[in-house]
Tab-separated table of C-alpha atoms and ligand atoms in Angstrom:
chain	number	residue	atom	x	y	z
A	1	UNK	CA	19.832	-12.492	-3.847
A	2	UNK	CA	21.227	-13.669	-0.301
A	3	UNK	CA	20.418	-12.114	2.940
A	4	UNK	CA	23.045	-13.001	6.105
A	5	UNK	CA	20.570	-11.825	9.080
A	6	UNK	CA	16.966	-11.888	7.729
A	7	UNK	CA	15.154	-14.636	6.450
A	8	UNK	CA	12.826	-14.022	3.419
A	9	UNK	CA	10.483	-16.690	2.684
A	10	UNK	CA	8.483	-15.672	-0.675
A	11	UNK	CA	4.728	-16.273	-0.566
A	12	UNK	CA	4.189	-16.282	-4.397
A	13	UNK	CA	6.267	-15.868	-7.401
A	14	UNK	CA	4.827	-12.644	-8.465
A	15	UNK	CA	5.225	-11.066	-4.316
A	16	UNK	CA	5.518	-10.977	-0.913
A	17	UNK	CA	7.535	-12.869	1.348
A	18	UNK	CA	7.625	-13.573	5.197
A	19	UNK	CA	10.833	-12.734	7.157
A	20	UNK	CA	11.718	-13.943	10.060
A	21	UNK	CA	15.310	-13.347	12.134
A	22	UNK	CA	14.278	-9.890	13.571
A	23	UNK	CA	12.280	-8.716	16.580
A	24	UNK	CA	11.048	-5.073	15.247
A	25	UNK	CA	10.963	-3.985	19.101
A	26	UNK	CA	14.868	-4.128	18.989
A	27	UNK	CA	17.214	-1.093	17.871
A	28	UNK	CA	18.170	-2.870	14.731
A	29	UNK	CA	21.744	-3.118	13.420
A	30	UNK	CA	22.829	-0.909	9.958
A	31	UNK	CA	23.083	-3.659	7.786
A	32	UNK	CA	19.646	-6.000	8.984
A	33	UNK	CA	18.063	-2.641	8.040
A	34	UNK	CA	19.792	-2.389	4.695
A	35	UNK	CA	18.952	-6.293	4.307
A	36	UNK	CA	14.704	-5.045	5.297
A	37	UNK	CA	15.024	-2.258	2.652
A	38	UNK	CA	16.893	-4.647	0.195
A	39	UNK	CA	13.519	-7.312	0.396
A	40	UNK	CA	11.515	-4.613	0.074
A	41	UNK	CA	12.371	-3.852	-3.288
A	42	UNK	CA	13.147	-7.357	-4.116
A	43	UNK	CA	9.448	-9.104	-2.766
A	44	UNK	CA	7.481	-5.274	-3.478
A	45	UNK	CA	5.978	-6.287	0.315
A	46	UNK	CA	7.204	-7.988	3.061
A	47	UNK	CA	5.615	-8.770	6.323
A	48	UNK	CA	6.790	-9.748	9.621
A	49	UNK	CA	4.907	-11.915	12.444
A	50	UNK	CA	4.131	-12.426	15.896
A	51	UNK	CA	5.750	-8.908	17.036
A	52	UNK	CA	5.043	-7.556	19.912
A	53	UNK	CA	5.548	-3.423	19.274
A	54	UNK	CA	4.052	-0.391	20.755
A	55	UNK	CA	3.250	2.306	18.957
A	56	UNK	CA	6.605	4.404	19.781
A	57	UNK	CA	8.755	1.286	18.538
A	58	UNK	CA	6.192	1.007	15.633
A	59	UNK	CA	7.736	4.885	14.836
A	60	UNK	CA	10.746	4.252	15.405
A	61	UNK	CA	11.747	1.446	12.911
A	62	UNK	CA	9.705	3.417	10.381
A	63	UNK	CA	12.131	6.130	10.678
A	64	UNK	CA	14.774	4.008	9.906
A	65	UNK	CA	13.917	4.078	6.353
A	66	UNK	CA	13.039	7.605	5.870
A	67	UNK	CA	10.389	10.809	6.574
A	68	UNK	CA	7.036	10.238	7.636
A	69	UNK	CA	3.885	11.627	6.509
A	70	UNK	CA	0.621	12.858	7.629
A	71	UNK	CA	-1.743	10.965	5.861
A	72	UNK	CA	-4.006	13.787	4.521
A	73	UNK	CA	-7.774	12.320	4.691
A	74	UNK	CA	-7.831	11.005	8.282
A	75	UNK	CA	-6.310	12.162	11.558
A	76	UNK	CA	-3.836	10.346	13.261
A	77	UNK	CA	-3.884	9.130	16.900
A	78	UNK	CA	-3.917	11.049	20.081
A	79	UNK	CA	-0.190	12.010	20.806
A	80	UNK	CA	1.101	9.821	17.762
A	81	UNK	CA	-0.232	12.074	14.820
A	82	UNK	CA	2.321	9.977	12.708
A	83	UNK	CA	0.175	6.789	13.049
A	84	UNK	CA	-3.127	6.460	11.719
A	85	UNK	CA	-5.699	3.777	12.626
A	86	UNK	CA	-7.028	1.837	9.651
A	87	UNK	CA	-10.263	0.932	11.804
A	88	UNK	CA	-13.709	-1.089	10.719
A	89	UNK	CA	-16.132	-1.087	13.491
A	90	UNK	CA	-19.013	-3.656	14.052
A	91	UNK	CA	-21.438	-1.807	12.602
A	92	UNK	CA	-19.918	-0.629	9.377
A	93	UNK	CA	-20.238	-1.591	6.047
A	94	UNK	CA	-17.049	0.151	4.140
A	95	UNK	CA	-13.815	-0.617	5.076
A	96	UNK	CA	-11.076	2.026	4.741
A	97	UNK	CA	-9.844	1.918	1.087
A	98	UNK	CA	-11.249	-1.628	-0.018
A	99	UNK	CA	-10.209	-0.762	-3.825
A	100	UNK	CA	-7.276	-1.996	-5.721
A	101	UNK	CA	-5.306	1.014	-5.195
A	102	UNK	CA	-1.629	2.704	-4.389
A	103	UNK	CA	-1.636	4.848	-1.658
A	104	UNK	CA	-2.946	8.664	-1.864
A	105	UNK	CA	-1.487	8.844	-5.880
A	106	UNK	CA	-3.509	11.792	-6.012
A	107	UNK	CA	-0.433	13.788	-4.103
A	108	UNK	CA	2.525	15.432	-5.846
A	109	UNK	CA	5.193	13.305	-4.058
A	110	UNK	CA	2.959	9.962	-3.294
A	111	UNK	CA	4.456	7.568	-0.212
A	112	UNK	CA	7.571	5.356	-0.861
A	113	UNK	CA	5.461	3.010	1.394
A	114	UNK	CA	3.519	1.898	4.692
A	115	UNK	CA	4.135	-0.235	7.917
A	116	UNK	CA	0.785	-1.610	8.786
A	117	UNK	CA	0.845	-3.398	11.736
A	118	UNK	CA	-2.447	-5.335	12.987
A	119	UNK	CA	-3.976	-4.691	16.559
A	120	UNK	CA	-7.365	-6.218	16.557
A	121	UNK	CA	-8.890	-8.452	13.960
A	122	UNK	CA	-12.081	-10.361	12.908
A	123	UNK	CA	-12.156	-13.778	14.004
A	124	UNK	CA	-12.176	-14.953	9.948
A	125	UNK	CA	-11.130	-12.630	6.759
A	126	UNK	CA	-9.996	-9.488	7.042
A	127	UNK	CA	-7.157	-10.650	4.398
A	128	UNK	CA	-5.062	-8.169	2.386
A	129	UNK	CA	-4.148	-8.667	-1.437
A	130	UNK	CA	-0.996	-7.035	-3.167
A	131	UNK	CA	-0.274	-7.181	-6.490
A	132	UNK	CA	3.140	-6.165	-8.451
A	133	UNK	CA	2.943	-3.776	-10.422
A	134	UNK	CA	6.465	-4.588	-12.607
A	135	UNK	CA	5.056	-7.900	-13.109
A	136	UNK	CA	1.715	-5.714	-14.618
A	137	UNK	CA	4.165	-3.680	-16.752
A	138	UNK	CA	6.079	-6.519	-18.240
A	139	UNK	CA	3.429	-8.380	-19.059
A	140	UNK	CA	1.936	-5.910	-21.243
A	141	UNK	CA	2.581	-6.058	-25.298
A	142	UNK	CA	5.629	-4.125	-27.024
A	143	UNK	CA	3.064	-1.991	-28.480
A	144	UNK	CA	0.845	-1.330	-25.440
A	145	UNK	CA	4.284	-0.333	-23.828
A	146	UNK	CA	5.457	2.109	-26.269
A	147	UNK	CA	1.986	3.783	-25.791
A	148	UNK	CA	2.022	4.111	-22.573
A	149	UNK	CA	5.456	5.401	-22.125
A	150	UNK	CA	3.929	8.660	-23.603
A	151	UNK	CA	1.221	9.293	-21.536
A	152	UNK	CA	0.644	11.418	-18.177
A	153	UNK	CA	-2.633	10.216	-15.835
A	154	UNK	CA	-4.756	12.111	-13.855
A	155	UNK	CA	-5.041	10.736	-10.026
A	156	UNK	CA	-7.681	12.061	-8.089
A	157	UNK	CA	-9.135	11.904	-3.911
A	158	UNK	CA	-12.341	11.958	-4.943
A	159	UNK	CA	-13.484	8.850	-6.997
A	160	UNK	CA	-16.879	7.481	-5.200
A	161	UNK	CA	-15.760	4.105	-4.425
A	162	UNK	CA	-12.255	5.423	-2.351
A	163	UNK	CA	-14.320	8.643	-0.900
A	164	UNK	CA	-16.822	6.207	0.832
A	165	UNK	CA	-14.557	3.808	1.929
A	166	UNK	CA	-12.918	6.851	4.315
A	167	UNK	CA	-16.235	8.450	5.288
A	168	UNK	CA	-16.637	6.420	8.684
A	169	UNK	CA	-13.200	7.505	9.659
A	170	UNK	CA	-14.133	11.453	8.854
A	171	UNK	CA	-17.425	11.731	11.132
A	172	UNK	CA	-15.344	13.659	13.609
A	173	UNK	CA	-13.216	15.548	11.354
A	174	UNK	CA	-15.686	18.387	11.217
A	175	UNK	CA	-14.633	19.530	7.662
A	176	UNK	CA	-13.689	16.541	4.926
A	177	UNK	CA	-10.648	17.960	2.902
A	178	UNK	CA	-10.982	19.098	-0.385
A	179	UNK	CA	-10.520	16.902	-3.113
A	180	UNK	CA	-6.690	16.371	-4.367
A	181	UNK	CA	-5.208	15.902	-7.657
A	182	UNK	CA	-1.838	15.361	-8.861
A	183	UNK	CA	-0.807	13.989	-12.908
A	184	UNK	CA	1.957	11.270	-12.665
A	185	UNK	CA	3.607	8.981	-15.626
A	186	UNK	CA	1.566	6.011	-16.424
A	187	UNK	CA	4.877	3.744	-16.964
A	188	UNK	CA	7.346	5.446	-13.510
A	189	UNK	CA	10.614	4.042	-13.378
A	190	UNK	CA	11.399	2.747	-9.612
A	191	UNK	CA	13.834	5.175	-8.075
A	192	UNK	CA	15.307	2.475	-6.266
A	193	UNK	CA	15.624	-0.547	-8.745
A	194	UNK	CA	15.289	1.577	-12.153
A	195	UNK	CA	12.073	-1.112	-13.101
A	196	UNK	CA	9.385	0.257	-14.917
A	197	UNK	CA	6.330	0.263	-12.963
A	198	UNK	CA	2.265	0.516	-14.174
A	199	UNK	CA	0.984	3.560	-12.320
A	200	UNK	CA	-2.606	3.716	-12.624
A	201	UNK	CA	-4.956	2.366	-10.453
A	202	UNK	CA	-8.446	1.939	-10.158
A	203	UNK	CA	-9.000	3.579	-6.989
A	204	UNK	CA	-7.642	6.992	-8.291
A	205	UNK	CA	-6.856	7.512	-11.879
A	206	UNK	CA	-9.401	9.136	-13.461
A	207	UNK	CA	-8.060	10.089	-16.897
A	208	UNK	CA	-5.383	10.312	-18.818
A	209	UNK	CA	-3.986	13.806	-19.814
A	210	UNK	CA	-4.757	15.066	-23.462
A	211	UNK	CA	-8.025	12.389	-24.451
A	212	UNK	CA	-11.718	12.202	-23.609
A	213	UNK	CA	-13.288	10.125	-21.382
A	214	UNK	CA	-14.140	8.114	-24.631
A	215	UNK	CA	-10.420	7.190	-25.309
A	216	UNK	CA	-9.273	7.094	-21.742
A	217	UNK	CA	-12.049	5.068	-19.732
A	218	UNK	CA	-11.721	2.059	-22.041
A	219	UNK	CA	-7.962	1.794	-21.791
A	220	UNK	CA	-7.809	2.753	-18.281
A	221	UNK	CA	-10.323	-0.245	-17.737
A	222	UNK	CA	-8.444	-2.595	-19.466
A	223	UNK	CA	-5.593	-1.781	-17.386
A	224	UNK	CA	-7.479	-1.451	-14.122
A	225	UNK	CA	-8.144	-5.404	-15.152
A	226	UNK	CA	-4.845	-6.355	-16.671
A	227	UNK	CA	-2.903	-5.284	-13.649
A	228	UNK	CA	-5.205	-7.260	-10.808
A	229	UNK	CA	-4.374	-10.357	-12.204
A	230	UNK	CA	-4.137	-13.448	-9.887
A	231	UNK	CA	-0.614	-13.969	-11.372
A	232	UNK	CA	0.758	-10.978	-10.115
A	233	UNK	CA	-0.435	-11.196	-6.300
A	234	UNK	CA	-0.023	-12.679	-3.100
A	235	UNK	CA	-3.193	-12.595	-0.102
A	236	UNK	CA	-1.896	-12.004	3.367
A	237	UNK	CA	-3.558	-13.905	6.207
A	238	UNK	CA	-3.244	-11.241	9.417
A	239	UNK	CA	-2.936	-12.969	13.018
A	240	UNK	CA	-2.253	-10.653	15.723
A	241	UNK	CA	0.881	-9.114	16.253
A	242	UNK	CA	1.055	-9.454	11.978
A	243	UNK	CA	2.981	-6.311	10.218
A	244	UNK	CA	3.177	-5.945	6.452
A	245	UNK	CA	5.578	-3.071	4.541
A	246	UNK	CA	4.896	-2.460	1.219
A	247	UNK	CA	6.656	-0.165	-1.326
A	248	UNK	CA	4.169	1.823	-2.514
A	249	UNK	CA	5.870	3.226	-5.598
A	250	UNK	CA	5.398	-0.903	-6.987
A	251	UNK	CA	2.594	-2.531	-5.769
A	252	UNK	CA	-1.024	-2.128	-5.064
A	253	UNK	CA	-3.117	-3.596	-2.368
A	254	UNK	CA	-6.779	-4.459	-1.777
A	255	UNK	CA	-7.887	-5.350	1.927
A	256	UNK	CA	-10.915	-7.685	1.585
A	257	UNK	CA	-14.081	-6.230	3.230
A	258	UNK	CA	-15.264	-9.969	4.068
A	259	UNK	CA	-15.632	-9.536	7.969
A	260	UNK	CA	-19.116	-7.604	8.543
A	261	UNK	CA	-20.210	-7.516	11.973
A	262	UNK	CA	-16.477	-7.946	13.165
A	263	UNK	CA	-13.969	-5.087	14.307
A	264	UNK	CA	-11.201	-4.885	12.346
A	265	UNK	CA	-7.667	-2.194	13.890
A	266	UNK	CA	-5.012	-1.686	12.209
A	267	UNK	CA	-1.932	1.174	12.883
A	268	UNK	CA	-0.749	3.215	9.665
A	269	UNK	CA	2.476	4.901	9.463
A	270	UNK	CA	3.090	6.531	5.970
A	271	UNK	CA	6.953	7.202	4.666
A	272	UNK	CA	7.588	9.737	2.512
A	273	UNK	CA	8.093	9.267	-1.200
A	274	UNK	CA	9.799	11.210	-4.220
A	275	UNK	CA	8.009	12.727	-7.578
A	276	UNK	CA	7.188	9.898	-9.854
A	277	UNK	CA	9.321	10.187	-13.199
B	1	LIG	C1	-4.022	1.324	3.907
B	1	LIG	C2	-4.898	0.257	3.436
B	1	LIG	C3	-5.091	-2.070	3.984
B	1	LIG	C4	-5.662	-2.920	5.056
B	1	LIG	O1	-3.779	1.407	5.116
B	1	LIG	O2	-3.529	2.091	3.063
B	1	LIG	O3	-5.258	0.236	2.293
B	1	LIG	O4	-5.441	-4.145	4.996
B	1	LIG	N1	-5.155	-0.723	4.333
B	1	LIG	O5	-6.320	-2.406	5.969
B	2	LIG	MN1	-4.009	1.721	1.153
């Protein structure tokens, strides 16, 4: 694939690449966002350095690619309800989501993705994993495929390890929201790119329509493992100014809670996504 105004550099095979050749502060031509959209889908995530964006540019090149969403579990920031800060203070020991997970699966139409952009970091770690989740599909057997083609899983808000990991951020929320569920396709097929996709993840798929825990915990484990495989990720070093964009309908992530005793801010701005099929 060839690009004429970005500048993809890949980080590993399986995802992720680098560009360079835009300044995310600027009003950005047509095609170098069609070229953005078009490394999206090819790299799953990209990310984009040493930009220097306020929060009103960080909106605006979101909504180049589509509608935003409130993210449902934590409010947003004053006058900017669009962006949410992905915050771990000094004292804390969870950091927000730090699971292997796809973003808020437990909604009827999950995100198509998230712009992340770093605003104050640890001095050391703080690093972000992604992992592609085509490259988990395809590596599974014939047979496991044609299983899993059938089946519907259950995605819930509510799983321990992803409930904690938001509880710092919901102190002054007064009420927590109720738990959300949502059944999607195991195996989705990328409305995009037409790849077939893995769709469970460990940080919110709880079952899998039609069997009992006894049938769907061991499969769903093996697959929490198969699909977290070094092969199919990249790890993200963040340095200020640092924003990735993932498509959220194909990869996973896992921030790395290896920075205790260190502040860690990140902004959050969620696009909207379609009905997994
Ligand atoms: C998120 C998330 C990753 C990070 O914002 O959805 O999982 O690196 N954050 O903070
Ligand atoms: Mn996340």
């Amino acid at each position: 694939m060839t690009y004429d105004i970005i500048q993809p550099h890949a980080l590993t095979p399986a995802c992720g690449a680098e560009i360079s050749g835009v300044d995310l502060s600027d009003d950005l031509s047509e095609p170098a966002i069609a070229e953005i959209r078009r490394a999206l889908l090819q790299f799953k995530v990209i990310f984009f350095r040493d930009q220097n964006i306020t929060p009103d540019h960080h909106l605006a090149f979101a909504r180049r690619f589509g509608d935003l969403v409130d993210y449902p579990m934590v409010t947003g920031l004053d006058g900017y309800p669009e962006i949410v800060p992905v915050v771990k203070l000094e004292h804390e020991t969870h950091n927000f989501g730090g699971i292997w997970h796809s973003d808020t699966t437990y909604l009827a139409e999950p995100p198509l993705g998230a712009i992340l952009v770093a605003r104050e970091l640890p001095p050391e770690g703080g690093d972000t994993l992604f992992a592609n989740m085509g490259m988990a599909y395809e590596a599974l057997s014939d047979a496991m495929k044609a299983m899993l083609g059938g089946l519907t899983a259950i995605n819930s808000s509510a799983k321990d390890a992803v409930a904690k990991s938001r509880k710092d951020r919901q102190k002054n929320m007064g009420a927590v929201p109720d738990p959300l569920v949502a059944e999607h396709p195991v195996i989705r097929t990328h409305p995009e790119t037409g790849e077939k996709i893995l769709y469970v993840n460990i940080g919110h798929t709880i079952g899998i329509k039609g069997m009992d825990a006894a049938e769907s915990g061991p499969l769903l484990e093996f697959l929490f493992a198969h699909q977290r495989q070094d092969e199919f990720t990249c790890r993200f070093k963040w340095q200020p100014g640092s924003i990735a964009f993932w498509d959220n309908r194909s990869s996973q992530h896992y921030p790395i809670n290896d920075y205790h005793g260190h502040k860690r801010v990140m902004h959050r701005i969620t696009l909207a996504g379609d009905t997994p099929v």
